[in-house]
């Protein structure tokens, strides 16, 4: 592994965490890289916030759950138990990442298409990214 900053390693972990579903061989390779990056952080004594050690497959359900839990557009979906509030957006996000778009851009594009560019900001995307990767949000740190 080449020398990278802790920030770069965490960013790589987040990218690996948010890639779309792949076949078993690709998932095994991804898991190996994921484990090696976590091991590098451990070796450096890093104790700060980082993505979950449990790699998950990105699918509509996973993305929808993160959107529902964070409710980035303040639609009151949790309060109203409307678990499908973001389902169409989650499907669009998955389509974008399957076409090679990174998760942050896919989230931004799908949310902007549904709510308008002026309603979406970086903190909303960051909150959803933290939920997708199992990282504590600002309020939980």
mmCIF file of C-alpha atoms in Angstrom:
data_model
loop_
_atom_site.group_PDB
_atom_site.id
_atom_site.type_symbol
_atom_site.label_atom_id
_atom_site.label_comp_id
_atom_site.label_asym_id
_atom_site.label_seq_id
_atom_site.Cartn_x
_atom_site.Cartn_y
_atom_site.Cartn_z
ATOM 1 C CA UNK A 1 0.000 0.000 0.000
ATOM 2 C CA UNK A 2 1.340 3.413 -0.914
ATOM 3 C CA UNK A 3 1.701 6.036 1.763
ATOM 4 C CA UNK A 4 -1.564 7.931 2.101
ATOM 5 C CA UNK A 5 -2.844 10.399 4.613
ATOM 6 C CA UNK A 6 -5.454 9.271 7.126
ATOM 7 C CA UNK A 7 -7.977 11.482 5.358
ATOM 8 C CA UNK A 8 -7.212 9.766 2.036
ATOM 9 C CA UNK A 9 -7.588 6.316 3.611
ATOM 10 C CA UNK A 10 -10.946 7.235 5.112
ATOM 11 C CA UNK A 11 -12.046 8.629 1.755
ATOM 12 C CA UNK A 12 -11.003 5.362 0.057
ATOM 13 C CA UNK A 13 -12.958 3.395 2.676
ATOM 14 C CA UNK A 14 -16.036 5.511 2.010
ATOM 15 C CA UNK A 15 -15.705 4.942 -1.749
ATOM 16 C CA UNK A 16 -15.371 1.180 -1.290
ATOM 17 C CA UNK A 17 -18.326 1.205 1.076
ATOM 18 C CA UNK A 18 -20.610 2.932 -1.413
ATOM 19 C CA UNK A 19 -19.854 1.018 -4.598
ATOM 20 C CA UNK A 20 -22.814 -0.792 -6.171
ATOM 21 C CA UNK A 21 -23.412 -4.520 -5.755
ATOM 22 C CA UNK A 22 -20.932 -6.705 -7.540
ATOM 23 C CA UNK A 23 -20.411 -10.380 -8.130
ATOM 24 C CA UNK A 24 -18.919 -12.511 -5.355
ATOM 25 C CA UNK A 25 -15.349 -12.348 -6.676
ATOM 26 C CA UNK A 26 -15.478 -8.562 -6.915
ATOM 27 C CA UNK A 27 -16.943 -8.334 -3.409
ATOM 28 C CA UNK A 28 -14.140 -10.526 -2.039
ATOM 29 C CA UNK A 29 -11.542 -8.308 -3.682
ATOM 30 C CA UNK A 30 -13.280 -5.203 -2.352
ATOM 31 C CA UNK A 31 -13.438 -6.746 1.139
ATOM 32 C CA UNK A 32 -9.683 -7.470 1.023
ATOM 33 C CA UNK A 33 -8.880 -3.864 0.089
ATOM 34 C CA UNK A 34 -11.348 -2.638 2.704
ATOM 35 C CA UNK A 35 -9.749 -4.775 5.435
ATOM 36 C CA UNK A 36 -6.252 -3.637 4.423
ATOM 37 C CA UNK A 37 -7.244 0.029 4.683
ATOM 38 C CA UNK A 38 -8.761 -0.493 8.133
ATOM 39 C CA UNK A 39 -5.607 -2.360 9.172
ATOM 40 C CA UNK A 40 -3.510 0.583 7.994
ATOM 41 C CA UNK A 41 -5.541 2.964 10.161
ATOM 42 C CA UNK A 42 -5.117 0.575 13.110
ATOM 43 C CA UNK A 43 -1.358 0.377 12.479
ATOM 44 C CA UNK A 44 -1.163 4.173 12.580
ATOM 45 C CA UNK A 45 -3.050 4.237 15.876
ATOM 46 C CA UNK A 46 -5.988 6.144 14.414
ATOM 47 C CA UNK A 47 -8.920 6.256 16.843
ATOM 48 C CA UNK A 48 -11.114 8.858 15.167
ATOM 49 C CA UNK A 49 -14.278 8.456 13.167
ATOM 50 C CA UNK A 50 -14.167 6.017 10.272
ATOM 51 C CA UNK A 51 -16.556 3.937 8.151
ATOM 52 C CA UNK A 52 -17.972 0.776 9.650
ATOM 53 C CA UNK A 53 -15.784 -2.303 9.394
ATOM 54 C CA UNK A 54 -18.794 -4.144 7.995
ATOM 55 C CA UNK A 55 -18.776 -3.755 4.218
ATOM 56 C CA UNK A 56 -22.265 -3.782 2.788
ATOM 57 C CA UNK A 57 -23.710 -4.071 -0.683
ATOM 58 C CA UNK A 58 -25.281 -0.924 -2.053
ATOM 59 C CA UNK A 59 -28.786 -1.575 -3.307
ATOM 60 C CA UNK A 60 -32.038 0.400 -3.444
ATOM 61 C CA UNK A 61 -33.034 -0.810 0.031
ATOM 62 C CA UNK A 62 -29.733 0.229 1.630
ATOM 63 C CA UNK A 63 -29.800 3.666 0.008
ATOM 64 C CA UNK A 64 -33.495 4.162 0.788
ATOM 65 C CA UNK A 65 -32.923 3.252 4.447
ATOM 66 C CA UNK A 66 -30.118 5.818 4.733
ATOM 67 C CA UNK A 67 -32.296 8.475 3.119
ATOM 68 C CA UNK A 68 -35.261 7.566 5.347
ATOM 69 C CA UNK A 69 -33.135 7.593 8.522
ATOM 70 C CA UNK A 70 -31.466 10.921 7.746
ATOM 71 C CA UNK A 71 -34.407 12.555 5.925
ATOM 72 C CA UNK A 72 -32.082 15.049 4.213
ATOM 73 C CA UNK A 73 -34.938 17.026 2.685
ATOM 74 C CA UNK A 74 -36.927 17.244 5.931
ATOM 75 C CA UNK A 75 -39.978 15.441 4.539
ATOM 76 C CA UNK A 76 -40.973 14.141 8.025
ATOM 77 C CA UNK A 77 -40.889 10.600 6.667
ATOM 78 C CA UNK A 78 -39.728 9.109 9.989
ATOM 79 C CA UNK A 79 -42.394 10.926 11.967
ATOM 80 C CA UNK A 80 -45.038 9.717 9.495
ATOM 81 C CA UNK A 81 -43.474 6.250 9.128
ATOM 82 C CA UNK A 82 -43.375 6.760 5.361
ATOM 83 C CA UNK A 83 -40.537 4.371 4.549
ATOM 84 C CA UNK A 84 -40.952 4.696 0.793
ATOM 85 C CA UNK A 85 -40.647 8.505 0.758
ATOM 86 C CA UNK A 86 -37.201 8.328 -0.872
ATOM 87 C CA UNK A 87 -37.526 5.024 -2.728
ATOM 88 C CA UNK A 88 -37.606 6.512 -6.244
ATOM 89 C CA UNK A 89 -34.634 8.705 -5.416
ATOM 90 C CA UNK A 90 -32.754 5.689 -4.029
ATOM 91 C CA UNK A 91 -33.403 3.813 -7.279
ATOM 92 C CA UNK A 92 -32.046 6.775 -9.264
ATOM 93 C CA UNK A 93 -28.961 6.960 -7.013
ATOM 94 C CA UNK A 94 -28.284 3.255 -7.557
ATOM 95 C CA UNK A 95 -28.663 3.698 -11.310
ATOM 96 C CA UNK A 96 -26.118 6.533 -11.239
ATOM 97 C CA UNK A 97 -23.522 4.586 -9.228
ATOM 98 C CA UNK A 98 -23.985 1.547 -11.464
ATOM 99 C CA UNK A 99 -23.081 3.844 -14.366
ATOM 100 C CA UNK A 100 -19.837 4.790 -12.615
ATOM 101 C CA UNK A 101 -20.817 7.955 -10.775
ATOM 102 C CA UNK A 102 -19.432 8.327 -7.238
ATOM 103 C CA UNK A 103 -22.012 8.170 -4.464
ATOM 104 C CA UNK A 104 -21.766 11.832 -3.435
ATOM 105 C CA UNK A 105 -22.450 13.002 -6.983
ATOM 106 C CA UNK A 106 -25.207 10.417 -7.470
ATOM 107 C CA UNK A 107 -26.968 11.574 -4.297
ATOM 108 C CA UNK A 108 -26.592 15.216 -5.261
ATOM 109 C CA UNK A 109 -27.882 14.678 -8.784
ATOM 110 C CA UNK A 110 -30.868 12.552 -7.712
ATOM 111 C CA UNK A 111 -31.892 14.916 -4.906
ATOM 112 C CA UNK A 112 -31.474 17.992 -7.118
ATOM 113 C CA UNK A 113 -33.580 16.383 -9.855
ATOM 114 C CA UNK A 114 -36.381 15.791 -7.334
ATOM 115 C CA UNK A 115 -36.176 18.903 -5.168
ATOM 116 C CA UNK A 116 -34.237 21.492 -7.186
ATOM 117 C CA UNK A 117 -30.631 22.638 -7.094
ATOM 118 C CA UNK A 118 -31.356 25.416 -4.617
ATOM 119 C CA UNK A 119 -32.724 22.959 -2.021
ATOM 120 C CA UNK A 120 -29.723 20.590 -1.864
ATOM 121 C CA UNK A 121 -26.457 21.327 -0.093
ATOM 122 C CA UNK A 122 -23.275 19.533 0.883
ATOM 123 C CA UNK A 123 -24.265 18.946 4.499
ATOM 124 C CA UNK A 124 -27.299 16.934 3.397
ATOM 125 C CA UNK A 125 -25.119 14.756 1.162
ATOM 126 C CA UNK A 126 -22.544 14.349 3.943
ATOM 127 C CA UNK A 127 -25.216 13.248 6.416
ATOM 128 C CA UNK A 128 -26.468 10.561 4.033
ATOM 129 C CA UNK A 129 -22.888 9.451 3.284
ATOM 130 C CA UNK A 130 -22.230 9.020 7.001
ATOM 131 C CA UNK A 131 -25.378 6.904 7.298
ATOM 132 C CA UNK A 132 -24.406 4.773 4.297
ATOM 133 C CA UNK A 133 -20.936 4.107 5.663
ATOM 134 C CA UNK A 134 -21.835 3.666 9.314
ATOM 135 C CA UNK A 135 -19.961 6.772 10.449
ATOM 136 C CA UNK A 136 -21.329 8.924 13.229
ATOM 137 C CA UNK A 137 -22.773 12.206 12.021
ATOM 138 C CA UNK A 138 -21.597 15.543 13.445
ATOM 139 C CA UNK A 139 -24.178 15.397 16.220
ATOM 140 C CA UNK A 140 -23.066 11.889 17.282
ATOM 141 C CA UNK A 141 -19.306 12.585 17.517
#
